[in-house]
mmCIF file of C-alpha atoms in Angstrom:
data_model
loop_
_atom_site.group_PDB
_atom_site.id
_atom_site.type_symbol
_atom_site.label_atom_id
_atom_site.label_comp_id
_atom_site.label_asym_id
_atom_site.label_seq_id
_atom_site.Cartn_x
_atom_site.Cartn_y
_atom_site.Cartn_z
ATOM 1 C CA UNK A 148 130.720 154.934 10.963
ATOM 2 C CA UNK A 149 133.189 154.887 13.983
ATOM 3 C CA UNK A 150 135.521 154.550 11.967
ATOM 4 C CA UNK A 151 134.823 157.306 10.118
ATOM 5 C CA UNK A 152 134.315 159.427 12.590
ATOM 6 C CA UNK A 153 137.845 158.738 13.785
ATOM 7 C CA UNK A 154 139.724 158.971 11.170
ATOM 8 C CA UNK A 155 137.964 162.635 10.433
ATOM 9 C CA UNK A 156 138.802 163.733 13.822
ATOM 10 C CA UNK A 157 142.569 162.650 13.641
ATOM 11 C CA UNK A 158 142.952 164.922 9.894
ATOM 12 C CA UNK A 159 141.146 167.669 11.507
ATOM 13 C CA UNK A 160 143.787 167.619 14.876
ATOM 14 C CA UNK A 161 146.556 167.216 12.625
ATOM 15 C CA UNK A 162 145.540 169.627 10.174
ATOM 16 C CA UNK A 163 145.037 172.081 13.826
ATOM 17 C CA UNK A 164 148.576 171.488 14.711
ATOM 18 C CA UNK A 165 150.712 171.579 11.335
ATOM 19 C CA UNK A 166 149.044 174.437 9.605
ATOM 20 C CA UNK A 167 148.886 177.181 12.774
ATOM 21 C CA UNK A 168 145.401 177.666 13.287
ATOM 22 C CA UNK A 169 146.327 178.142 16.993
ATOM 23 C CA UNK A 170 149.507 179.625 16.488
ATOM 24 C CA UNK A 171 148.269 182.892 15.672
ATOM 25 C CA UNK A 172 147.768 183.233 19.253
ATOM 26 C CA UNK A 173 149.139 181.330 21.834
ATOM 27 C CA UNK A 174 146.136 181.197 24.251
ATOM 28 C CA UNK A 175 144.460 179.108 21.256
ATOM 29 C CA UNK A 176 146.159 176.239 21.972
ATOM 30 C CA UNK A 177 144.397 176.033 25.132
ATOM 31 C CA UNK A 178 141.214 175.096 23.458
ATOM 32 C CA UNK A 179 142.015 172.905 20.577
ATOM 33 C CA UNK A 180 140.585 170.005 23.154
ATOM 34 C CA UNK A 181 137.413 171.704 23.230
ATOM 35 C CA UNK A 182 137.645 172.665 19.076
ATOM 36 C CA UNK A 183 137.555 168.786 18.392
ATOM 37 C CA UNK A 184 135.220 168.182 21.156
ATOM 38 C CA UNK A 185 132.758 170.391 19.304
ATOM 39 C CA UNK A 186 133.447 169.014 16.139
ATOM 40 C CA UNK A 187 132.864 165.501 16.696
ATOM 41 C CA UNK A 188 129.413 166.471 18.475
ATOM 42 C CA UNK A 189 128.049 167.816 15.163
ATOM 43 C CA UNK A 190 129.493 164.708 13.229
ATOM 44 C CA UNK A 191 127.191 162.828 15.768
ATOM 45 C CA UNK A 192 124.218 164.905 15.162
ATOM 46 C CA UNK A 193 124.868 163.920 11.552
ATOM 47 C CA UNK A 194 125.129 160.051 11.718
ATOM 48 C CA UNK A 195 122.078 159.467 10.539
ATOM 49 C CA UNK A 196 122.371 161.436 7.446
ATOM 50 C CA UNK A 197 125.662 160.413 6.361
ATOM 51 C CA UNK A 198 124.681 156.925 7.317
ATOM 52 C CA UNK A 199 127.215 153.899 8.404
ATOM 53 C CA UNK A 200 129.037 153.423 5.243
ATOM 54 C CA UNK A 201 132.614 153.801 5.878
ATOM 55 C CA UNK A 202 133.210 154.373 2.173
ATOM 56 C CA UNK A 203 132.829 158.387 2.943
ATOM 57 C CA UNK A 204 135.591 159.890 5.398
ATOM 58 C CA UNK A 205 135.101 163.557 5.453
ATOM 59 C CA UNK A 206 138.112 165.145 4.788
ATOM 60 C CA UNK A 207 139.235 168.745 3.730
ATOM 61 C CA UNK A 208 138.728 169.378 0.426
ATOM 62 C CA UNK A 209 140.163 172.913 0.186
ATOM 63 C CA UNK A 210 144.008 172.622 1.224
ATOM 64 C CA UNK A 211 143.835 169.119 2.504
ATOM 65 C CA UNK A 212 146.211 166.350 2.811
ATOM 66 C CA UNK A 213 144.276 164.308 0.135
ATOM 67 C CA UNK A 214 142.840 166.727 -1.639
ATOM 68 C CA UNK A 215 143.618 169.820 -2.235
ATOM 69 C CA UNK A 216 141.771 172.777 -4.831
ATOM 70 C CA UNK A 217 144.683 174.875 -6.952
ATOM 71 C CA UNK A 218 144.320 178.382 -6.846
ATOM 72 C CA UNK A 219 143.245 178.889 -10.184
ATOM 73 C CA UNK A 220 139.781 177.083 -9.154
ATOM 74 C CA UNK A 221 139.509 179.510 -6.560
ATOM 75 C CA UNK A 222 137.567 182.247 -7.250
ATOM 76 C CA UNK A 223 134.896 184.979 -5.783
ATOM 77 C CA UNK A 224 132.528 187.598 -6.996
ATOM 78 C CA UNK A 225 135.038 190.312 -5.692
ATOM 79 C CA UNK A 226 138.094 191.452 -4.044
ATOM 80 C CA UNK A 227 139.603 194.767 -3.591
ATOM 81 C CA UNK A 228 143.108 193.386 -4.996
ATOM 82 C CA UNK A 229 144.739 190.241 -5.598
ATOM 83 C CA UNK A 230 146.322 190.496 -2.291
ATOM 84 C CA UNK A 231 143.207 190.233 -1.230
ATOM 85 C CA UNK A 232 141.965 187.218 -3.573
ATOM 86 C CA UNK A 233 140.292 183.913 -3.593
ATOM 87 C CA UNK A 234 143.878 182.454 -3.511
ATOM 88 C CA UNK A 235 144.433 183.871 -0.099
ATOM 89 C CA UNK A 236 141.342 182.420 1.495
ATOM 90 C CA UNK A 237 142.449 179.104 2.311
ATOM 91 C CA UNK A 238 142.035 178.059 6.425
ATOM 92 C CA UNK A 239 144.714 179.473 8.267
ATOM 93 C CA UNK A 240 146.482 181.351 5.616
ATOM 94 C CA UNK A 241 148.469 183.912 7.256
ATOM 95 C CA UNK A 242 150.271 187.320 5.822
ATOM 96 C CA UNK A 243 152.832 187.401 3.744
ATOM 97 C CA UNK A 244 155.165 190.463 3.211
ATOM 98 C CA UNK A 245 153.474 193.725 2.271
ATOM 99 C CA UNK A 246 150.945 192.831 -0.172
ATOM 100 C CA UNK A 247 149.842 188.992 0.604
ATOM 101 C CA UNK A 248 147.113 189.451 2.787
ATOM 102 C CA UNK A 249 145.644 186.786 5.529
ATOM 103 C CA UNK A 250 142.632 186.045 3.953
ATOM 104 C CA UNK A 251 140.051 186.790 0.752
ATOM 105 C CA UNK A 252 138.654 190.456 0.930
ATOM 106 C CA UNK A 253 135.664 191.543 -1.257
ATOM 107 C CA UNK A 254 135.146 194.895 -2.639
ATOM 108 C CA UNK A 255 132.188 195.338 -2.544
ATOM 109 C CA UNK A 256 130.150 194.893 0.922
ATOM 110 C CA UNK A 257 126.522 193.609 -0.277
ATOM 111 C CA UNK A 258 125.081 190.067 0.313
ATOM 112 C CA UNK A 259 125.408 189.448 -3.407
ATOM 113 C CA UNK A 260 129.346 188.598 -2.360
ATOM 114 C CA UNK A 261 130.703 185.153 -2.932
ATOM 115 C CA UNK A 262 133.441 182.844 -2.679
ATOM 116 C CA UNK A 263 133.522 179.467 -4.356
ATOM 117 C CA UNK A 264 135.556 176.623 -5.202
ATOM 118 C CA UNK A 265 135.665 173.802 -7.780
ATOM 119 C CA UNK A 266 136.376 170.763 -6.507
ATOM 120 C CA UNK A 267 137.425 169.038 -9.800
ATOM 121 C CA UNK A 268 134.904 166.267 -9.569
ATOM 122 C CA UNK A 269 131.135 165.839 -8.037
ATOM 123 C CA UNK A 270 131.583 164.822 -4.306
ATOM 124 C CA UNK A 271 129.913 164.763 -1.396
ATOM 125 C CA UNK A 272 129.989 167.653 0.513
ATOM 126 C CA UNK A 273 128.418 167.984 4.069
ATOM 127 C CA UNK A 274 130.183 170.923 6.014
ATOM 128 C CA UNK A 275 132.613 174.172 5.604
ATOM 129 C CA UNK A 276 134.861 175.111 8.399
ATOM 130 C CA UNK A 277 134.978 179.506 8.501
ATOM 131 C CA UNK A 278 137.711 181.964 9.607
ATOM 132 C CA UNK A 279 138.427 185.319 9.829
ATOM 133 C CA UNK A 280 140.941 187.731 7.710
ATOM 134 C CA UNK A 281 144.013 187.642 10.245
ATOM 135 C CA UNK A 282 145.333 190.850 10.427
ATOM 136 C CA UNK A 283 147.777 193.276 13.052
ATOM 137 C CA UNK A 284 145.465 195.791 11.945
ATOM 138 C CA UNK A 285 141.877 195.085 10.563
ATOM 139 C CA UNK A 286 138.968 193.607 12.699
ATOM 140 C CA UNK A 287 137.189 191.532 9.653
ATOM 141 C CA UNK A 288 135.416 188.688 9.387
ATOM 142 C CA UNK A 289 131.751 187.023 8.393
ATOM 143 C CA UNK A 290 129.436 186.698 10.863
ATOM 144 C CA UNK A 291 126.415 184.256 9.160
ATOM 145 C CA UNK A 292 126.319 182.751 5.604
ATOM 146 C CA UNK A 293 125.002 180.688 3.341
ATOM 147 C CA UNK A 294 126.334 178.187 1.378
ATOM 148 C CA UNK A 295 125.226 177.026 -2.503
ATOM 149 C CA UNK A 296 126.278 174.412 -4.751
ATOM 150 C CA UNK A 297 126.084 173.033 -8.353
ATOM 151 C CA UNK A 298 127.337 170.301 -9.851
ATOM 152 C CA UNK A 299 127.661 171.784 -13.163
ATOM 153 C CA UNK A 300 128.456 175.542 -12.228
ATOM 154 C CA UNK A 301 125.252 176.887 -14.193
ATOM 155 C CA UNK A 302 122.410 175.816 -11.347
ATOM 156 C CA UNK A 303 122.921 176.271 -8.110
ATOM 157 C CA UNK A 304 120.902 175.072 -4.375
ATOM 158 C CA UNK A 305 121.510 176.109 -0.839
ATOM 159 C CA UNK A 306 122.982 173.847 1.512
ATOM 160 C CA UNK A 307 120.307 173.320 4.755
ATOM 161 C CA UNK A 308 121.539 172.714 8.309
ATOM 162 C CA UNK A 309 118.193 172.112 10.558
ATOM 163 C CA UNK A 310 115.546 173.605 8.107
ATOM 164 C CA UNK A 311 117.877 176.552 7.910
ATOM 165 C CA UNK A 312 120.292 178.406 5.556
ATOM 166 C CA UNK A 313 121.524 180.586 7.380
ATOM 167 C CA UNK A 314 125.104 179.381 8.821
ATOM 168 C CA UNK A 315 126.562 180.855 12.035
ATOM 169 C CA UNK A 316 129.843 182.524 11.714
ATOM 170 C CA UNK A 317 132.982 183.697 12.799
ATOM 171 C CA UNK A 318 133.012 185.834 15.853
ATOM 172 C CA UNK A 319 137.074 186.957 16.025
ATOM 173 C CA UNK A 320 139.876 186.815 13.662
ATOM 174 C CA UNK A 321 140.925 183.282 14.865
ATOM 175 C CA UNK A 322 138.833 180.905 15.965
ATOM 176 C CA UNK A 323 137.801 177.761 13.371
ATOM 177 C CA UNK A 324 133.848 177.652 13.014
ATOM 178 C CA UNK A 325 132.605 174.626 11.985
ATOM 179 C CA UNK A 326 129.222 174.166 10.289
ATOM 180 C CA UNK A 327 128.198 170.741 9.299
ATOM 181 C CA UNK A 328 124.703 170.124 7.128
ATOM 182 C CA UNK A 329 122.605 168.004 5.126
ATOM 183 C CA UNK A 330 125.106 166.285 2.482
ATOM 184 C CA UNK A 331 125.209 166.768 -0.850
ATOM 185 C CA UNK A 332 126.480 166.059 -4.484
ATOM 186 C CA UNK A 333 128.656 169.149 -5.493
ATOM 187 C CA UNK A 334 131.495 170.254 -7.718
ATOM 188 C CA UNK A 335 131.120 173.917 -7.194
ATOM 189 C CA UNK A 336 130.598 175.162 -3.771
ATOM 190 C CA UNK A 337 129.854 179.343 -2.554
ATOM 191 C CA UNK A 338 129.762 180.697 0.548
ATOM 192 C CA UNK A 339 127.633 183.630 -0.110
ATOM 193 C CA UNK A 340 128.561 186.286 3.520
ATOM 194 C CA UNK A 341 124.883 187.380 4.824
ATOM 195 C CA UNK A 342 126.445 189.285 7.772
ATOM 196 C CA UNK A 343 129.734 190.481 8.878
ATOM 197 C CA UNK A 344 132.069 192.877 10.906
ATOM 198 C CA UNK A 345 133.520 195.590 8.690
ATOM 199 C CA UNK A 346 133.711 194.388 5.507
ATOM 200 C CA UNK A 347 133.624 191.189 3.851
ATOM 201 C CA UNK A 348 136.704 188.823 4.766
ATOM 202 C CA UNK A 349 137.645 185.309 5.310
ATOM 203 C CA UNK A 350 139.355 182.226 5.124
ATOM 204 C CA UNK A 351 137.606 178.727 4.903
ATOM 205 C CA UNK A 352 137.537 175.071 3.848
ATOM 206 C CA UNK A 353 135.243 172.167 2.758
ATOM 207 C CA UNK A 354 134.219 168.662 4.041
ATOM 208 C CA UNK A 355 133.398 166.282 1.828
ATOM 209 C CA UNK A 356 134.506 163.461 0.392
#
């Protein structure tokens, strides 16, 4: 399980300092220490669950170095254009030109809103990793969550992180949230946005294996 444990933390710091997480502000850097630090305490509260099989190394499943979701496979219940789509959702995503917005934007604000991506396969799945929509201009992001999965895209079950599932959120624009739960066996996974701050934006990415 050490091992595990490790080798998760070193994708996760790499993944922090080649993709510009921090870079979209400077001060940021400043508390990648305390990012990781954070991160590996939930692993810990999660030993037990995950067990000591090395076999499993979470990794990101979303836009990660092993495996990584195409864009067709990402899709949501809404978005006010395809500027603002699924495709532009993916963790630390930033704004391109005019029209490529820094994150996935739903049109409609209600908590029947979704996001969701197919894996490809049944894995195991056991945490998501939020952000905000970055922006020069807008203030958006989700502020508590759930998350659902299938494993054949018809029937779907929330995701439960200590007899809860509800999932904190993103506070800023910024700042990684992680949020690690029970695992499960999932191809298909939603975050379905409970709360947020202006309307319904973000950027985000799985753990699993």
């Amino acid at each position: 399980m050490a091992a595990t444990l490790k080798v998760f933390l070193v994708v996760i710091t790499v993944f922090y300092r080649y993709t510009g997480i921090h870079g979209e502000r400077s001060c940021y850097i400043e508390n990648m220490e305390n990012d990781i630090t954070n991160i590996k305490k939930d692993i810990e509260d999660l030993k037990k669950q995950i067990g000591t099989s090395d076999k499993c190394m979470g990794m990101l499943l979303v836009n990660g170095l092993r495996h990584r979701v195409p864009d067709s496979e990402l899709t949501a219940s809404s978005m006010i254009d395809n500027g603002h789509g699924p495709h532009r959702a993916r963790l630390g995503t930033q704004m391109e030109g005019a029209n490529m917005r820094g994150g996935w934007s739903a049109k409609i604000k209600d908590q029947n809103q979704w996001i969701q991506a197919d894996l490809g396969k049944i894995m195991q799945v056991f945490g998501v990793i939020t952000q905000g929509r970055i922006s020069t201009v807008h203030y958006q992001w989700v502020t508590s969550y759930k998350v659902s999965y299938s494993t054949n895209g018809s029937i779907y079950k929330y995701a439960v992180r200590n007899n809860n599932q509800i999932m904190e959120g993103n506070s800023d624009m910024w700042t990684p949230v992680l949020n690690m739960f029970d695992p499960v066996q999932a191809r298909y996974v939603r975050i379905n946005p409970v709360s947020w701050k202006a309307t319904i934006s973000m950027r985000f990415d799985i753990i699993g294996c």
